Coordinates of C-alpha atoms (C1' of nucleotides) in Angstrom, one line a residue:
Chain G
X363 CA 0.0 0.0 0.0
X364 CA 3.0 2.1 1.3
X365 CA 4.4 1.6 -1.8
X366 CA 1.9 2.9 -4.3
X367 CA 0.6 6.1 -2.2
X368 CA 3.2 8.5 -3.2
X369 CA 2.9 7.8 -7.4
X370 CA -0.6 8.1 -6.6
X371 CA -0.4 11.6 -5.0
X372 CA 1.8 12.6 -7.8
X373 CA -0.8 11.7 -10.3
X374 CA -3.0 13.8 -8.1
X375 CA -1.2 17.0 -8.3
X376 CA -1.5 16.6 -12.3
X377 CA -4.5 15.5 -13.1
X378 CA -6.8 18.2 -10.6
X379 CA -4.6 20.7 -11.9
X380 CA -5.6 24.2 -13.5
X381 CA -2.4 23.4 -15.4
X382 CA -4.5 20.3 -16.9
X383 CA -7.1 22.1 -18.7
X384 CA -5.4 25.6 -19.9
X385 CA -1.7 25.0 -19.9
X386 CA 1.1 22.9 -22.3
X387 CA 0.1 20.0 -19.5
X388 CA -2.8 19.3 -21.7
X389 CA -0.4 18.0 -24.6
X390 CA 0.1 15.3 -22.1
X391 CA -2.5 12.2 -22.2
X392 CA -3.9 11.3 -18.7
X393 CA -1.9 7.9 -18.8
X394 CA 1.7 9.9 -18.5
X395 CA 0.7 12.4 -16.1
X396 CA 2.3 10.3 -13.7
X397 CA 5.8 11.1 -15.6
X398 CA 4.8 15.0 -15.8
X399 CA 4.9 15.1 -12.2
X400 CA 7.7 12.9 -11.6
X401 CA 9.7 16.4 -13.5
X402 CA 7.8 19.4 -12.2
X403 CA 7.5 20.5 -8.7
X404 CA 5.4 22.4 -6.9
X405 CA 5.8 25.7 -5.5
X406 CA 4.7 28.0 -3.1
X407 CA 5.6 32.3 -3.4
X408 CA 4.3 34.4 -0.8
X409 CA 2.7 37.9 -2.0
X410 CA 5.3 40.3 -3.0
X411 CA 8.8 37.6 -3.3
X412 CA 10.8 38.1 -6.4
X413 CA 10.9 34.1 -7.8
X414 CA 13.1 35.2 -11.1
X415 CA 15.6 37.7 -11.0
X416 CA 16.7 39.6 -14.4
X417 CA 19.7 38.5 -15.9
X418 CA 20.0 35.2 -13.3
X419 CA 21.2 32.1 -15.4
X420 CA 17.8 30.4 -16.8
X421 CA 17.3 26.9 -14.8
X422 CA 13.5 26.6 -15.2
X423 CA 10.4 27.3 -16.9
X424 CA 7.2 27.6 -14.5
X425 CA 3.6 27.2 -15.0
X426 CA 1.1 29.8 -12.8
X427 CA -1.0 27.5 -11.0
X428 CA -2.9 29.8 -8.6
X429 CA -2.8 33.3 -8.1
X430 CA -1.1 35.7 -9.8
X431 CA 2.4 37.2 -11.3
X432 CA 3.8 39.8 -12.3
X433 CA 6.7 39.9 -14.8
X434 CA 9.0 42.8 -15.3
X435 CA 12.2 44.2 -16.1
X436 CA 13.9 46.9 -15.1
X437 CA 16.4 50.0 -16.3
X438 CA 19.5 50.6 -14.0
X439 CA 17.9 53.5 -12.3
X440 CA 15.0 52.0 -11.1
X441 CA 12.3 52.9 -13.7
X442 CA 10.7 49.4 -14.1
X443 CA 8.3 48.4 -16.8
X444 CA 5.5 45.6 -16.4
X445 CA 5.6 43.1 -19.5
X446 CA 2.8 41.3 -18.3
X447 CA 0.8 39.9 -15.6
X448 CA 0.4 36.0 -15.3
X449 CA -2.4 33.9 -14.2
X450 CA -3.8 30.2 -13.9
X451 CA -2.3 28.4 -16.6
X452 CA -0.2 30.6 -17.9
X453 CA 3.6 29.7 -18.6
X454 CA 6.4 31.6 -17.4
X455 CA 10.2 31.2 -19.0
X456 CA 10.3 31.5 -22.8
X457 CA 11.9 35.0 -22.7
X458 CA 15.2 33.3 -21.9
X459 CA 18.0 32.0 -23.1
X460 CA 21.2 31.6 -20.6
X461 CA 19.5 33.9 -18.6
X462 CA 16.1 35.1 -17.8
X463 CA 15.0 38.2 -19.8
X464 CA 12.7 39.6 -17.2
X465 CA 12.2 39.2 -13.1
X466 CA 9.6 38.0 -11.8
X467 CA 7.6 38.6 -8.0
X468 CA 4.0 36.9 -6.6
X469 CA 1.2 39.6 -6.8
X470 CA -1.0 37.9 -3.6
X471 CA 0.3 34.7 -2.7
X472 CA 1.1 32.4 -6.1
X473 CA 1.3 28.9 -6.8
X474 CA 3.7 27.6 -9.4
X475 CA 4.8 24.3 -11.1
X476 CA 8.4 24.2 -11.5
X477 CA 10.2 22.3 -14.8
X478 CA 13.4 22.4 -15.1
X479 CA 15.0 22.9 -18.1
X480 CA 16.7 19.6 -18.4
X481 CA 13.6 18.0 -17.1
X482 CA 11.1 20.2 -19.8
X483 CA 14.1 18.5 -22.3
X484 CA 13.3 15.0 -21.4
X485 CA 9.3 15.5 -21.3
X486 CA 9.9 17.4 -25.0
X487 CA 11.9 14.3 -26.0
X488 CA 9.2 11.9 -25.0
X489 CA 6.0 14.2 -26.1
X490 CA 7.3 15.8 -29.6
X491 CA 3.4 17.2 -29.1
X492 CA 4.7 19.5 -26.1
X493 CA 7.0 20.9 -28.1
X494 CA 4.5 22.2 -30.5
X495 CA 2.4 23.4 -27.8
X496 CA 5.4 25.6 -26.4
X497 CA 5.7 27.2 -29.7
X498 CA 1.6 28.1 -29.3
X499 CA 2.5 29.1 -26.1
X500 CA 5.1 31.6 -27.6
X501 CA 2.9 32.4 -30.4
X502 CA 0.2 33.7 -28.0
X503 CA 2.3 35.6 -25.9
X504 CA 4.2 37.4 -29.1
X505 CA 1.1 38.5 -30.4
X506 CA 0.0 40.0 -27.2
X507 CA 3.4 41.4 -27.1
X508 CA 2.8 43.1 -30.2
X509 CA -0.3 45.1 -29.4
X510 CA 1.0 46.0 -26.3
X511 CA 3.8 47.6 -28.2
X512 CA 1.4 49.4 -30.2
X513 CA -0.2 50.5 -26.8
X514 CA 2.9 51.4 -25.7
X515 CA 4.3 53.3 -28.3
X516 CA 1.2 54.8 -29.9
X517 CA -1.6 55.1 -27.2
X518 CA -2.5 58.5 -25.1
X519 CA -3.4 57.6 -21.7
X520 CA -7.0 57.7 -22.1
X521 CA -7.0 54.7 -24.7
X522 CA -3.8 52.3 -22.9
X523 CA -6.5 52.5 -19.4
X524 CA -9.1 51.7 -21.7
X525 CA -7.3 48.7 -23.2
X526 CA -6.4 47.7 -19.5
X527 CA -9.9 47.4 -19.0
X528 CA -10.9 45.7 -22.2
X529 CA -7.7 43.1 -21.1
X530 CA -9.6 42.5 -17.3
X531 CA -12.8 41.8 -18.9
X532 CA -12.0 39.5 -21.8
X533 CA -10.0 37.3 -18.8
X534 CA -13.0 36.6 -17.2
X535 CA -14.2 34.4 -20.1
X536 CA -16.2 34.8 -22.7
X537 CA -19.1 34.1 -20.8
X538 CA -18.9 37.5 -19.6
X539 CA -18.3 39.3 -22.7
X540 CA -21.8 39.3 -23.8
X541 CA -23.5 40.8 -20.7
X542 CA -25.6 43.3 -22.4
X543 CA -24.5 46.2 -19.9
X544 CA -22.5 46.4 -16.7
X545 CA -19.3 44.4 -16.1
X546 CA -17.7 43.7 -12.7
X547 CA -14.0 43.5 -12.1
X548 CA -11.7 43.3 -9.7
X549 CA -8.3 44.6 -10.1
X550 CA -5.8 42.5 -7.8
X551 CA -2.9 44.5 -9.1
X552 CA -2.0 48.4 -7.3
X553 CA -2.0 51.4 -8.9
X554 CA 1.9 51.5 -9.1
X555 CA 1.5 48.1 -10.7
X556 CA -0.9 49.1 -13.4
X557 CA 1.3 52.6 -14.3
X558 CA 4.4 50.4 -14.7
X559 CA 2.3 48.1 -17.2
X560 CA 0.8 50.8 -19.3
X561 CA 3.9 53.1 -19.2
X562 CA 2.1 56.1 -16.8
X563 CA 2.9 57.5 -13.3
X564 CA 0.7 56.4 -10.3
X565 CA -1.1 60.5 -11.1
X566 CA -2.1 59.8 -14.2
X567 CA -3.9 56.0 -14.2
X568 CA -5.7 57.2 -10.8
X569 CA -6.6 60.8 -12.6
X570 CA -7.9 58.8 -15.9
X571 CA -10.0 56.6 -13.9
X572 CA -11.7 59.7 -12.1
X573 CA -12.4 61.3 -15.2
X574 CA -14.0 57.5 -17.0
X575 CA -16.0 57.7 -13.1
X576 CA -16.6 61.5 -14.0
X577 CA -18.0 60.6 -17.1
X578 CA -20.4 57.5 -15.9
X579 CA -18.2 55.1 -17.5
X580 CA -17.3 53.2 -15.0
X581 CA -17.8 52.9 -11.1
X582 CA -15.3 52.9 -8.2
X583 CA -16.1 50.9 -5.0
X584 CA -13.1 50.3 -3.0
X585 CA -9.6 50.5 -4.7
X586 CA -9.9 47.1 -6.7
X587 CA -13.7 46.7 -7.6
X588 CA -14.5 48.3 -10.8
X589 CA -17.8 48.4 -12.6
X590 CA -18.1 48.8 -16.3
X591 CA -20.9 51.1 -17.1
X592 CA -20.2 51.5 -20.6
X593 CA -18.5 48.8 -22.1
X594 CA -18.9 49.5 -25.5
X595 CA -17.9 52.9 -25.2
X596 CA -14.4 51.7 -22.9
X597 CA -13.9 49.8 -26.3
X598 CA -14.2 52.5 -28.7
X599 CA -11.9 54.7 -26.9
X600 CA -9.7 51.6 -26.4
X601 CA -9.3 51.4 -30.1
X602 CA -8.6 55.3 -30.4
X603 CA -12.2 55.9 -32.0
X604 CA -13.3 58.8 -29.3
Chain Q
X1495 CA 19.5 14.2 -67.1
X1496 CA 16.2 17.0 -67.5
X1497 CA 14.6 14.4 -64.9
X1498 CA 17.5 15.2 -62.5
X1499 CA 17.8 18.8 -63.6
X1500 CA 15.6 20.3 -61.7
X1501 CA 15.7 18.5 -58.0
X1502 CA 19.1 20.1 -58.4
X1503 CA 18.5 23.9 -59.2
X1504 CA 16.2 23.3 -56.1
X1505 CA 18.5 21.5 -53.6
X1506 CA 21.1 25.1 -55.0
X1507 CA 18.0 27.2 -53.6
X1508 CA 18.0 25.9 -49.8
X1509 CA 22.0 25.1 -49.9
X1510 CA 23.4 28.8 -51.1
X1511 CA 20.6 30.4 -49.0
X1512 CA 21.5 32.9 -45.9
X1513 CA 19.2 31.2 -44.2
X1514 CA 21.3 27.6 -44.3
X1515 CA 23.4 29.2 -41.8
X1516 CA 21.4 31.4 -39.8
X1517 CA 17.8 30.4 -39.7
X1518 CA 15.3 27.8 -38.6
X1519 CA 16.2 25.9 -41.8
X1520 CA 19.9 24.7 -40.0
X1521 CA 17.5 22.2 -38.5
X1522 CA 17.3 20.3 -41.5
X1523 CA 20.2 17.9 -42.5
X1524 CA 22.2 18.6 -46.3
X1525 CA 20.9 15.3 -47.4
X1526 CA 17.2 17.0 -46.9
X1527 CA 17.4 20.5 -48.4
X1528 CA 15.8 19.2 -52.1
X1529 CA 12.6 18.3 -49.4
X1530 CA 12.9 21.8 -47.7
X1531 CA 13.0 23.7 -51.1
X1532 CA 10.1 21.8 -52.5
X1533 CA 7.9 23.0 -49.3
X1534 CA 8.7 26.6 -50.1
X1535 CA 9.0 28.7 -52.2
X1536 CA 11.3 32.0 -53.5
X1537 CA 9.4 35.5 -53.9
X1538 CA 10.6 38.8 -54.5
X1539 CA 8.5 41.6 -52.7
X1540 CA 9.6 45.4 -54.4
X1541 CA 10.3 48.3 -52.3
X1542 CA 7.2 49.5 -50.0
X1543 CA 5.0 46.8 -51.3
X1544 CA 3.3 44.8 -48.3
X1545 CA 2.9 41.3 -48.3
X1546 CA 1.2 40.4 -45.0
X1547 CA -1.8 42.5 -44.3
X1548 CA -2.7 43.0 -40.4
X1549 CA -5.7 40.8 -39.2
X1550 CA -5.8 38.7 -42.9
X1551 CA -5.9 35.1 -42.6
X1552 CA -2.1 33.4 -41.7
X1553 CA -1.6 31.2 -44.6
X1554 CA 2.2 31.4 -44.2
X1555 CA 5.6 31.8 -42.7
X1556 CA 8.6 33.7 -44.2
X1557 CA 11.9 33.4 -44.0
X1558 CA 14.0 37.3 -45.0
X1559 CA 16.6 35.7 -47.6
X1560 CA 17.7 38.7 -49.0
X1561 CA 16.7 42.9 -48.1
X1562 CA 15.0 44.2 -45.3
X1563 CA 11.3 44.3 -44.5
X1564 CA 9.3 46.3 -41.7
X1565 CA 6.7 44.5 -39.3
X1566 CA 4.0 46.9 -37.9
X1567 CA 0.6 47.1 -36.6
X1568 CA -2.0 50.0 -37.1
X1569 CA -4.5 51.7 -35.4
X1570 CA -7.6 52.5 -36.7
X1571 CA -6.8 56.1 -37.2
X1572 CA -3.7 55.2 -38.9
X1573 CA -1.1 55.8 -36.0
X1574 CA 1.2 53.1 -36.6
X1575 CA 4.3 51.3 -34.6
X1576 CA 6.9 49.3 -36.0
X1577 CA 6.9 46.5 -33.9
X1578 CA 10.5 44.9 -35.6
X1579 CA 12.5 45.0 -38.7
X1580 CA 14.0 42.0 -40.0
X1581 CA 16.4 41.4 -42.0
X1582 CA 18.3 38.0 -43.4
X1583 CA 18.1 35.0 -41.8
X1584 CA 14.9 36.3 -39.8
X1585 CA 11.8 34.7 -39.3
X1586 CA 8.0 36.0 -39.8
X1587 CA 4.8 34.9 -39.0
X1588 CA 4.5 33.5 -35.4
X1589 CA 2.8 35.9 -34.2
X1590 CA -0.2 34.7 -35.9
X1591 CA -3.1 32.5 -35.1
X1592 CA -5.9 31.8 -37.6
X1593 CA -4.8 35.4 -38.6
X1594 CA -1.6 37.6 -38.4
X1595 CA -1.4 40.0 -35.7
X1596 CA 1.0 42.4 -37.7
X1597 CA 1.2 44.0 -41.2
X1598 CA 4.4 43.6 -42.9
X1599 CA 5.9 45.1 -45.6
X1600 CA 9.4 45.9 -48.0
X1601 CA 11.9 48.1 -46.8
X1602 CA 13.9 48.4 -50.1
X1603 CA 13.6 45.4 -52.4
X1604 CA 13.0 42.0 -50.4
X1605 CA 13.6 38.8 -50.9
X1606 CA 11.9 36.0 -49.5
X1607 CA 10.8 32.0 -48.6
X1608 CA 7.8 31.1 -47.8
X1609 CA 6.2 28.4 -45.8
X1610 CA 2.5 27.4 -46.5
X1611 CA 1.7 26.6 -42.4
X1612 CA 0.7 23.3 -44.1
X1613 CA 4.3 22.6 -45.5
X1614 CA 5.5 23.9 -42.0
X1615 CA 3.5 21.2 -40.7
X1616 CA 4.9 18.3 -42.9
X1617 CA 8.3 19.7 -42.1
X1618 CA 7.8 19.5 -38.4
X1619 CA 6.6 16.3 -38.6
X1620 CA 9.7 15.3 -40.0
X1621 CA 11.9 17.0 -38.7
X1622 CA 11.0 17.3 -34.6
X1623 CA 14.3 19.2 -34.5
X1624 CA 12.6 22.2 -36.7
X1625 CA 9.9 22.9 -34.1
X1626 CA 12.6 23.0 -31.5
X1627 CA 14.1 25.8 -34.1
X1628 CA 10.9 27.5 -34.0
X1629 CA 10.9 27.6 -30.4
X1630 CA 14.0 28.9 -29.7
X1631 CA 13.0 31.8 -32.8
X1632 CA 10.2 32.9 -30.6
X1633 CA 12.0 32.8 -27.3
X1634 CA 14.8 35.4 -29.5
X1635 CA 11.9 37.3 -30.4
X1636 CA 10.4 37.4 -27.1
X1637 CA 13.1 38.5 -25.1
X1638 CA 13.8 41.4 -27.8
X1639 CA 10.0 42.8 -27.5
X1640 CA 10.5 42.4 -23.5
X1641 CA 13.5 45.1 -24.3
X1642 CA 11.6 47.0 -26.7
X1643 CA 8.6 47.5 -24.4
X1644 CA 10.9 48.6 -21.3
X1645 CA 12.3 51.0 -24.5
X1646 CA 8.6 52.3 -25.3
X1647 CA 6.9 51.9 -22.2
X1648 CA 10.2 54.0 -19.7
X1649 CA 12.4 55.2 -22.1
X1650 CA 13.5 58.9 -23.1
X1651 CA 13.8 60.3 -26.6
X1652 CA 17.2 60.4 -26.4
X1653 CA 18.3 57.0 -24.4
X1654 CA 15.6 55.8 -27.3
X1655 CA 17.6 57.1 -30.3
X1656 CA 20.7 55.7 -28.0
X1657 CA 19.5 52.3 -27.6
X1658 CA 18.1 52.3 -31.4
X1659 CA 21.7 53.0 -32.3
X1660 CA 23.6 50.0 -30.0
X1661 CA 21.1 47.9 -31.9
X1662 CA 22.2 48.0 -35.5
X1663 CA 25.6 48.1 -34.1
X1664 CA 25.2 44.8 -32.4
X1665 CA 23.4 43.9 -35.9
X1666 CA 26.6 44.3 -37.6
X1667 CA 28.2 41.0 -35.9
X1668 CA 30.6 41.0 -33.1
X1669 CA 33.8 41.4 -35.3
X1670 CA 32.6 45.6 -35.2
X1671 CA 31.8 46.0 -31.8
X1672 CA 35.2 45.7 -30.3
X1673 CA 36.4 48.2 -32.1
X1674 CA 38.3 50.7 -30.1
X1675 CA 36.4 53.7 -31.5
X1676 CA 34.5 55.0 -34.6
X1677 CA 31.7 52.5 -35.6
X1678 CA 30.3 53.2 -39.1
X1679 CA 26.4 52.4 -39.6
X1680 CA 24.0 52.7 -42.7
X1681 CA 20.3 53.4 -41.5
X1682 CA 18.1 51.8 -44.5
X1683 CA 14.9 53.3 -42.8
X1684 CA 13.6 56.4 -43.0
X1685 CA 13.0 58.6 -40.1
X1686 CA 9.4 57.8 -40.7
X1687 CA 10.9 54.6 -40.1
X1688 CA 12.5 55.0 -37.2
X1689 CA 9.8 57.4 -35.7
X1690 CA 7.5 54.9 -35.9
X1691 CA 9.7 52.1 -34.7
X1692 CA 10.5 54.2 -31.2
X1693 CA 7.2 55.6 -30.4
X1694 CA 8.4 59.4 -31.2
X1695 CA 7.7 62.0 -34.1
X1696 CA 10.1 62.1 -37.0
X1697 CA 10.8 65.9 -35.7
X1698 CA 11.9 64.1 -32.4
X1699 CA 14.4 61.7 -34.0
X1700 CA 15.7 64.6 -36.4
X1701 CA 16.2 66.8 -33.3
X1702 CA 18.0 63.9 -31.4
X1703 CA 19.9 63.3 -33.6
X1704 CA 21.2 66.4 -34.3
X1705 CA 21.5 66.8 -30.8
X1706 CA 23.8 63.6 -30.7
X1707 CA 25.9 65.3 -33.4
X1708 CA 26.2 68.8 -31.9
X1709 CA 27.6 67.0 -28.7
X1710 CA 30.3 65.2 -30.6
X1711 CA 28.5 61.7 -30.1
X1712 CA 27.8 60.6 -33.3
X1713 CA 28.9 61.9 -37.2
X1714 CA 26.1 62.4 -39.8
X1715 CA 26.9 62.3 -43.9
X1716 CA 23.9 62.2 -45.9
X1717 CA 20.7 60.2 -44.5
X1718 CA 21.8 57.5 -43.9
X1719 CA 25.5 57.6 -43.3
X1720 CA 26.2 57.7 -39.3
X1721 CA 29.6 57.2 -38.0
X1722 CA 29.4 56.5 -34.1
X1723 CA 32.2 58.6 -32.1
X1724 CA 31.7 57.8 -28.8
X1725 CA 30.1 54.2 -28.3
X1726 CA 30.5 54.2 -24.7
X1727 CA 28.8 57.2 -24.3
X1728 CA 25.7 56.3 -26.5
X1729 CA 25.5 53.1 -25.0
X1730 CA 25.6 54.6 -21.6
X1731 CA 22.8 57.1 -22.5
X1732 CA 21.0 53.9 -24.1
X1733 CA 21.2 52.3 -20.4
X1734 CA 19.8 56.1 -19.3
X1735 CA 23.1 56.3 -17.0
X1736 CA 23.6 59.9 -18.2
Chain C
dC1334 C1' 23.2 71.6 -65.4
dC1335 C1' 19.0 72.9 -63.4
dC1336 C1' 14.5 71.8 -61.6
dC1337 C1' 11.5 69.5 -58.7
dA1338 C1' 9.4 66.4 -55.3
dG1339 C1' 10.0 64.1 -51.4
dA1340 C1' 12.5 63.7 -47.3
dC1341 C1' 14.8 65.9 -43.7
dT1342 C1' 15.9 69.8 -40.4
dT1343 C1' 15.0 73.6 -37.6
dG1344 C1' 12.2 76.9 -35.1
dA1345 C1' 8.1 78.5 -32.4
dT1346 C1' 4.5 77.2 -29.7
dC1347 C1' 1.4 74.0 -27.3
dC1348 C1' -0.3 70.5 -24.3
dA1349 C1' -0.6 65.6 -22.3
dG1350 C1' 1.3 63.7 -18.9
dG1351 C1' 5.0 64.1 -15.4
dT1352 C1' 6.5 66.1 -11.0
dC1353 C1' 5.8 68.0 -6.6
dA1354 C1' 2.9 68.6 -2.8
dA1355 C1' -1.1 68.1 0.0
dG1356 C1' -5.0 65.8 1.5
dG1357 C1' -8.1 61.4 1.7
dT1358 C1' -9.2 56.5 2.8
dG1359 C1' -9.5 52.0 4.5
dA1360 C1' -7.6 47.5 6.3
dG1361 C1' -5.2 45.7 10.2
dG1362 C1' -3.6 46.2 14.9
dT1363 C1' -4.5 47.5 19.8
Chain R
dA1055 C1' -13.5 52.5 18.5
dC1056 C1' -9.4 54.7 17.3
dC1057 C1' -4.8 54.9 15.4
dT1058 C1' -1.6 54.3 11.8
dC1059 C1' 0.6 53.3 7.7
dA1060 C1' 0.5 52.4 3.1
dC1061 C1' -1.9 53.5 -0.8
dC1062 C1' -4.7 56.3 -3.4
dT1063 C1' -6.7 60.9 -5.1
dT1064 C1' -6.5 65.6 -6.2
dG1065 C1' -4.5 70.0 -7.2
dA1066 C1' -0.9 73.3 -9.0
dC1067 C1' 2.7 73.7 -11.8
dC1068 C1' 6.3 72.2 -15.2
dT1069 C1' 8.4 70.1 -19.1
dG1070 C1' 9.5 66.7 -22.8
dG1071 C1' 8.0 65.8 -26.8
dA1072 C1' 4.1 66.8 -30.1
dT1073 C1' 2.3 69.9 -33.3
dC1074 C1' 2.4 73.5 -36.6
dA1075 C1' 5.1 75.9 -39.9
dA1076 C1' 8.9 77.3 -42.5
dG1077 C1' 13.1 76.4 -44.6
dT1078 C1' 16.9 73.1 -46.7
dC1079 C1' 19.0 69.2 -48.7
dT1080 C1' 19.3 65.5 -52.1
dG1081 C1' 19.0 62.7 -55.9
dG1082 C1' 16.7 61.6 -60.2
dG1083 C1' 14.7 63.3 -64.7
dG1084 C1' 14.7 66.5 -68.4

DNA sequence: CCCCAGACTTGATCCAGGTCAAGGTGAGGT
DNA sequence: ACCTCACCTTGACCTGGATCAAGTCTGGGG
């Protein structure tokens, strides 16, 4: 009995995994999750601990399992600019060669699977699918790279808050897209967090959502509870059309 | 002989190609090249004529052979950011799902392969080495946007220009960038170009530039002519140590 | 050789967003 | 309940880069 509990709990941490559903773990057939644990470990980072610093030699790729990250990098003077925020299922580590390309720190208290590299080589060996799921993995996240460049580059203030909020609503699912009027959201990042992801001071995302309150576009309870009023309108002026 | 005529001229295509040496096709064995060139195909894009239109149905992937091509995305009113240029040996089209998620067009005459995803697919199959290729590709790319959004999203005019600068030196191979001083560098793009690539106006980048030359940084003959005087100094100002 | 069009530079002015400086506000501790 | 600290909001002012408006350079055609 002794003998055939831990295997079991292994198989456990796979298979009821958010990982399972949403992540490259799904490019893996229910008979070998057994051998996907076997390489990945499990890994708890309290709110606010850096897990990846910049320029650190790469060992290990990561897959969000619960809670939330944020991923960053940062100019020698401090000024530090959000590339992205990471949830459930969402794979951390392909902006790296030697070393990582970006830090990393828990935003609340996170849950990660680890895989290292050597290990992610072995399961890649084994499961030429995973490999191909990577690259979709990689795929995905250049193309959101790419708009927020455009964001980034080409957006007034206004319209990259706007976008923000576009971003938090199509996260919740699709489900919620539809709602014919009002959307609730809740912002688990700070306001320092969301000006070093759009590439604004602290002054200006707080002034622009006054003014989207202001204009009955949205509503503020509390510091992380949004309503959307006008979704349709947050969208237009997300795409520069107002 | 005419039966063997032809699998010839097309193993000469892949084998005398840039890309042998620098792109995803060094994943595919001498012995193989004849199937590699009869899953592409060569096309020659003239100067400003796009060939990928943002948001139309990914057919293919490209490989640069031969000229320079810009990769952008728009915004409805027309603002526009350069998200990359590449050049030979690069590789377009992963940031695509059922459709691309950039425009893409000539920068100066263009030469390139292309992959119907299809082909891509029966070379993959083949090859498991080639998606690995692809992966590491889009890990490069990754960890270049993660640089260019710090650049757009924290960055100054002039540690823009700076940086912009460092990056077609570093383009020119490592045999130029030991050199004790005086780095010459031919801009192909215009400063439309370059504008658009940085997030800035074209009056911006003239100004900076002049600005660069006024303080002894860099030399300016003609458009496109720049002779770099002080590399330390513009790569410090790149870093935004000065 | 000169002309012309398109691309670049330069100058003057403006304004979106940054900076600096007070106030609010609310969750956790006592 | 009240304090407190960290975070958020708001206001006043400033400035880097955008915008608007002339010039100037360059290279290709007649």
């Amino acid at each position: 009995m002794t003998s055939s509990r831990i295997p079991e709990e292994i198989h456990d941490r796979c298979s009821h995994c958010i990982g399972r559903e949403h992540s490259i773990c799904r490019a893996i057939e229910d008979c070998d999750l057994a051998i996907l644990a076997s390489e990945s470990s499990k890994m708890t980072v309290p709110n606010g601990r850096s897990f990846i610093e910049e320029g650190s030699p790469a060992h290990d790729f990561f897959v969000v399992t619960g809670g939330r990250v944020k991923i960053f990098t940062l100019l020698p003077d401090g000024r530090r600019q959000i590339t992205g925020f990471a949830e459930g299922g969402d794979f951390l580590g392909l902006a790296a060669s030697k070393s990582y390309a970006f830090g990393a720190e828990a935003l609340g208290t996170a849950v990660l699977c680890r895989f290292p590299h050597a290990s992610m080589q072995r399961l890649t060996d084994r499961f030429p699918n995973l490999e191909h799921r990577l690259r979709q993995e990689a795929s995905r996240e250049l193309t959101l790279m790419q708009a927020r460049m455009t964001l980034l580059g080409r957006k007034t203030a206004r319209e990259r808050l706007a976008t923000f909020l576009m971003e938090r609503i199509k996260l919740l699912g699709p489900m919620c897209q539809g709602t014919p009027h009002q959307i609730e959201l809740d912002l688990p990042m700070s306001r320092t967090d969301i000006a070093d992801y759009l590439g604004l001071t602290i002054e200006t995302v707080s002034r622009v959502l006054s003014a989207f309150k202001r204009e009955g576009l949205i509503g503020i309870r509390g510091i992380t509870h949004i309503t959307i009023m006008q979704p349709e309108r947050v969208s237009a002026i997300a795409e520069g059309l107002e």
